Amino acid sequence: MADPARASRLASRIKVIVAEALRTRVKDDRTEMITITDARVTNDLQHATLYYTVLAEDDEAKQAAIELLWASRGVLRHEVGRQLSIRLTPTLEFTADEIPESAAHLEDLLKKAREQDEQVRALREGAQPVNESPYRSDADAGEANAEGDRPSPEDR
């Protein structure tokens, strides 16, 4: 079992190697749309998971870039094994990075919350309270003081 710190260092190195190999070794224009965002390596250094995003407008271009990535997995693994000095070259697995979609969703939610805050602020602008105490009317307060004791629970 390897050290987790070593696995983390190896993951960051694999991320750089794969990104460079996509740019130099894989001869296809679709690789320009692929960005390797993160890499994780298991503690036994046997498997590497690479997270990617595809910057394409339509779904066909995205699918074609993903297929290219999976098709060139052997070339990328060969390049990783060539540049790393470890006994076993880890297998490469590609996973779509969902952080950009999550971030866009959160931005939409924050925008809606800001709009609702502005609506509440506009409603609150000229508002006046009904009484000084929203829980007790002036008549209830006068009766309780006249009797000298608190009102019973049935009166509340």
mmCIF file of C-alpha atoms in Angstrom:
data_model
loop_
_atom_site.group_PDB
_atom_site.id
_atom_site.type_symbol
_atom_site.label_atom_id
_atom_site.label_comp_id
_atom_site.label_asym_id
_atom_site.label_seq_id
_atom_site.Cartn_x
_atom_site.Cartn_y
_atom_site.Cartn_z
ATOM 1 C CA MET A 1 0.000 0.000 0.000
ATOM 2 C CA ALA A 2 1.465 3.325 -1.039
ATOM 3 C CA ASP A 3 1.422 6.550 0.874
ATOM 4 C CA PRO A 4 -1.682 8.705 0.155
ATOM 5 C CA ALA A 5 0.576 11.715 -0.351
ATOM 6 C CA ARG A 6 2.505 9.808 -2.998
ATOM 7 C CA ALA A 7 -0.744 8.824 -4.708
ATOM 8 C CA SER A 8 -1.790 12.493 -4.733
ATOM 9 C CA ARG A 9 1.530 13.595 -6.249
ATOM 10 C CA LEU A 10 1.310 10.842 -8.837
ATOM 11 C CA ALA A 11 -2.261 11.881 -9.696
ATOM 12 C CA SER A 12 -1.227 15.458 -10.362
ATOM 13 C CA ARG A 13 1.677 14.244 -12.513
ATOM 14 C CA ILE A 14 -0.614 11.898 -14.486
ATOM 15 C CA LYS A 15 -3.024 14.777 -15.056
ATOM 16 C CA VAL A 16 -0.251 16.871 -16.636
ATOM 17 C CA ILE A 17 1.102 13.965 -18.701
ATOM 18 C CA VAL A 18 -2.311 13.048 -20.103
ATOM 19 C CA ALA A 19 -3.138 16.664 -20.928
ATOM 20 C CA GLU A 20 0.176 17.079 -22.762
ATOM 21 C CA ALA A 21 -0.218 13.744 -24.543
ATOM 22 C CA LEU A 22 -3.684 14.737 -25.728
ATOM 23 C CA ARG A 23 -2.188 17.876 -27.214
ATOM 24 C CA THR A 24 0.925 16.317 -28.783
ATOM 25 C CA ARG A 25 0.488 12.571 -29.312
ATOM 26 C CA VAL A 26 -3.158 12.278 -30.351
ATOM 27 C CA LYS A 27 -3.473 13.685 -33.853
ATOM 28 C CA ASP A 28 -7.057 14.876 -33.935
ATOM 29 C CA ASP A 29 -8.643 18.316 -33.817
ATOM 30 C CA ARG A 30 -11.329 17.161 -31.378
ATOM 31 C CA THR A 31 -8.757 16.934 -28.580
ATOM 32 C CA GLU A 32 -8.720 20.731 -28.370
ATOM 33 C CA MET A 33 -12.220 20.580 -26.878
ATOM 34 C CA ILE A 34 -11.157 18.218 -24.053
ATOM 35 C CA THR A 35 -9.839 19.568 -20.768
ATOM 36 C CA ILE A 36 -8.484 17.293 -18.046
ATOM 37 C CA THR A 37 -9.690 18.891 -14.819
ATOM 38 C CA ASP A 38 -8.604 16.463 -12.105
ATOM 39 C CA ALA A 39 -7.023 13.081 -11.503
ATOM 40 C CA ARG A 40 -7.258 10.596 -8.649
ATOM 41 C CA VAL A 41 -5.067 7.558 -8.107
ATOM 42 C CA THR A 42 -5.918 4.692 -5.784
ATOM 43 C CA ASN A 43 -3.563 4.154 -2.849
ATOM 44 C CA ASP A 44 -2.186 0.983 -4.424
ATOM 45 C CA LEU A 45 -1.251 3.045 -7.551
ATOM 46 C CA GLN A 46 -3.046 0.571 -9.830
ATOM 47 C CA HIS A 47 -5.916 2.695 -11.145
ATOM 48 C CA ALA A 48 -6.159 6.338 -12.144
ATOM 49 C CA THR A 49 -9.436 8.153 -12.656
ATOM 50 C CA LEU A 50 -9.200 11.231 -14.845
ATOM 51 C CA TYR A 51 -11.970 13.835 -14.788
ATOM 52 C CA TYR A 52 -12.584 15.765 -17.983
ATOM 53 C CA THR A 53 -14.835 18.393 -19.487
ATOM 54 C CA VAL A 54 -15.696 18.830 -23.146
ATOM 55 C CA LEU A 55 -16.133 22.399 -24.324
ATOM 56 C CA ALA A 56 -18.463 21.859 -27.253
ATOM 57 C CA GLU A 57 -21.721 23.468 -28.252
ATOM 58 C CA ASP A 58 -23.686 20.483 -29.536
ATOM 59 C CA ASP A 59 -24.091 16.971 -28.181
ATOM 60 C CA GLU A 60 -22.664 15.315 -31.305
ATOM 61 C CA ALA A 61 -19.342 17.107 -30.916
ATOM 62 C CA LYS A 62 -19.254 16.223 -27.218
ATOM 63 C CA GLN A 63 -19.952 12.564 -27.932
ATOM 64 C CA ALA A 64 -17.297 12.462 -30.673
ATOM 65 C CA ALA A 65 -14.709 13.979 -28.298
ATOM 66 C CA ILE A 66 -15.587 11.458 -25.583
ATOM 67 C CA GLU A 67 -15.259 8.562 -28.028
ATOM 68 C CA LEU A 68 -11.875 9.913 -29.133
ATOM 69 C CA LEU A 69 -10.757 10.081 -25.519
ATOM 70 C CA TRP A 70 -11.716 6.463 -24.888
ATOM 71 C CA ALA A 71 -10.197 5.324 -28.196
ATOM 72 C CA SER A 72 -6.864 6.952 -27.405
ATOM 73 C CA ARG A 73 -6.694 5.501 -23.900
ATOM 74 C CA GLY A 74 -3.935 3.043 -24.867
ATOM 75 C CA VAL A 75 -1.725 5.777 -26.310
ATOM 76 C CA LEU A 76 -2.262 7.881 -23.220
ATOM 77 C CA ARG A 77 -1.462 5.002 -20.875
ATOM 78 C CA HIS A 78 1.697 4.242 -22.862
ATOM 79 C CA GLU A 79 2.770 7.865 -22.488
ATOM 80 C CA VAL A 80 2.074 7.794 -18.735
ATOM 81 C CA GLY A 81 4.135 4.601 -18.359
ATOM 82 C CA ARG A 82 6.971 6.058 -20.407
ATOM 83 C CA GLN A 83 7.250 9.245 -18.365
ATOM 84 C CA LEU A 84 6.737 7.814 -14.874
ATOM 85 C CA SER A 85 9.310 5.721 -13.084
ATOM 86 C CA ILE A 86 6.993 3.337 -11.270
ATOM 87 C CA ARG A 87 6.826 -0.436 -11.449
ATOM 88 C CA LEU A 88 3.268 -0.727 -12.781
ATOM 89 C CA THR A 89 1.509 1.728 -15.054
ATOM 90 C CA PRO A 90 -1.955 2.505 -13.691
ATOM 91 C CA THR A 91 -5.018 1.832 -15.781
ATOM 92 C CA LEU A 92 -6.758 4.971 -16.973
ATOM 93 C CA GLU A 93 -10.456 5.529 -16.500
ATOM 94 C CA PHE A 94 -12.216 8.664 -17.714
ATOM 95 C CA THR A 95 -15.129 10.245 -15.892
ATOM 96 C CA ALA A 96 -17.050 13.339 -16.939
ATOM 97 C CA ASP A 97 -16.516 16.196 -14.523
ATOM 98 C CA GLU A 98 -19.881 17.453 -13.337
ATOM 99 C CA ILE A 99 -18.609 20.468 -11.435
ATOM 100 C CA PRO A 100 -19.278 22.983 -14.263
ATOM 101 C CA GLU A 101 -22.916 21.888 -14.521
ATOM 102 C CA SER A 102 -23.292 21.993 -10.737
ATOM 103 C CA ALA A 103 -21.732 25.451 -10.634
ATOM 104 C CA ALA A 104 -24.100 26.704 -13.337
ATOM 105 C CA HIS A 105 -27.055 25.280 -11.406
ATOM 106 C CA LEU A 106 -25.876 26.987 -8.202
ATOM 107 C CA GLU A 107 -25.458 30.276 -10.067
ATOM 108 C CA ASP A 108 -29.064 30.009 -11.268
ATOM 109 C CA LEU A 109 -30.274 29.329 -7.723
ATOM 110 C CA LEU A 110 -28.305 32.293 -6.368
ATOM 111 C CA LYS A 111 -29.744 34.538 -9.074
ATOM 112 C CA LYS A 112 -33.300 33.492 -8.140
ATOM 113 C CA ALA A 113 -32.549 34.089 -4.455
ATOM 114 C CA ARG A 114 -31.238 37.604 -5.213
ATOM 115 C CA GLU A 115 -34.381 38.391 -7.219
ATOM 116 C CA GLN A 116 -36.602 37.203 -4.365
ATOM 117 C CA ASP A 117 -34.570 39.264 -1.881
ATOM 118 C CA GLU A 118 -35.107 42.340 -4.047
ATOM 119 C CA GLN A 119 -38.861 41.670 -4.154
ATOM 120 C CA VAL A 120 -39.014 41.348 -0.364
ATOM 121 C CA ARG A 121 -36.914 44.509 0.036
ATOM 122 C CA ALA A 122 -39.298 46.400 -2.282
ATOM 123 C CA LEU A 123 -42.339 45.196 -0.289
ATOM 124 C CA ARG A 124 -40.705 46.114 3.001
ATOM 125 C CA GLU A 125 -39.756 49.621 1.808
ATOM 126 C CA GLY A 126 -42.852 51.511 3.004
ATOM 127 C CA ALA A 127 -44.295 48.978 5.419
ATOM 128 C CA GLN A 128 -45.375 50.005 8.944
ATOM 129 C CA PRO A 129 -46.036 47.646 11.843
ATOM 130 C CA VAL A 130 -49.680 47.168 12.852
ATOM 131 C CA ASN A 131 -49.087 47.458 16.630
ATOM 132 C CA GLU A 132 -46.063 47.884 18.766
ATOM 133 C CA SER A 133 -46.402 44.245 19.782
ATOM 134 C CA PRO A 134 -47.636 41.882 17.113
ATOM 135 C CA TYR A 135 -48.706 39.395 19.799
ATOM 136 C CA ARG A 136 -50.902 41.556 22.001
ATOM 137 C CA SER A 137 -53.477 44.201 21.206
ATOM 138 C CA ASP A 138 -53.888 47.424 23.182
ATOM 139 C CA ALA A 139 -57.239 46.231 24.599
ATOM 140 C CA ASP A 140 -55.675 43.006 25.949
ATOM 141 C CA ALA A 141 -52.900 44.940 27.614
ATOM 142 C CA GLY A 142 -55.351 47.335 29.310
ATOM 143 C CA GLU A 143 -57.520 44.523 30.709
ATOM 144 C CA ALA A 144 -54.551 42.607 32.109
ATOM 145 C CA ASN A 145 -53.216 45.681 33.880
ATOM 146 C CA ALA A 146 -56.653 46.562 35.304
ATOM 147 C CA GLU A 147 -57.095 43.141 36.884
ATOM 148 C CA GLY A 148 -53.566 43.173 38.267
ATOM 149 C CA ASP A 149 -52.686 39.689 37.157
ATOM 150 C CA ARG A 150 -51.908 37.866 34.008
ATOM 151 C CA PRO A 151 -54.601 36.712 31.622
ATOM 152 C CA SER A 152 -55.533 33.050 31.876
ATOM 153 C CA PRO A 153 -54.402 30.642 29.129
ATOM 154 C CA GLU A 154 -57.974 30.522 27.784
ATOM 155 C CA ASP A 155 -57.877 34.295 27.188
ATOM 156 C CA ARG A 156 -54.693 34.170 25.176
#
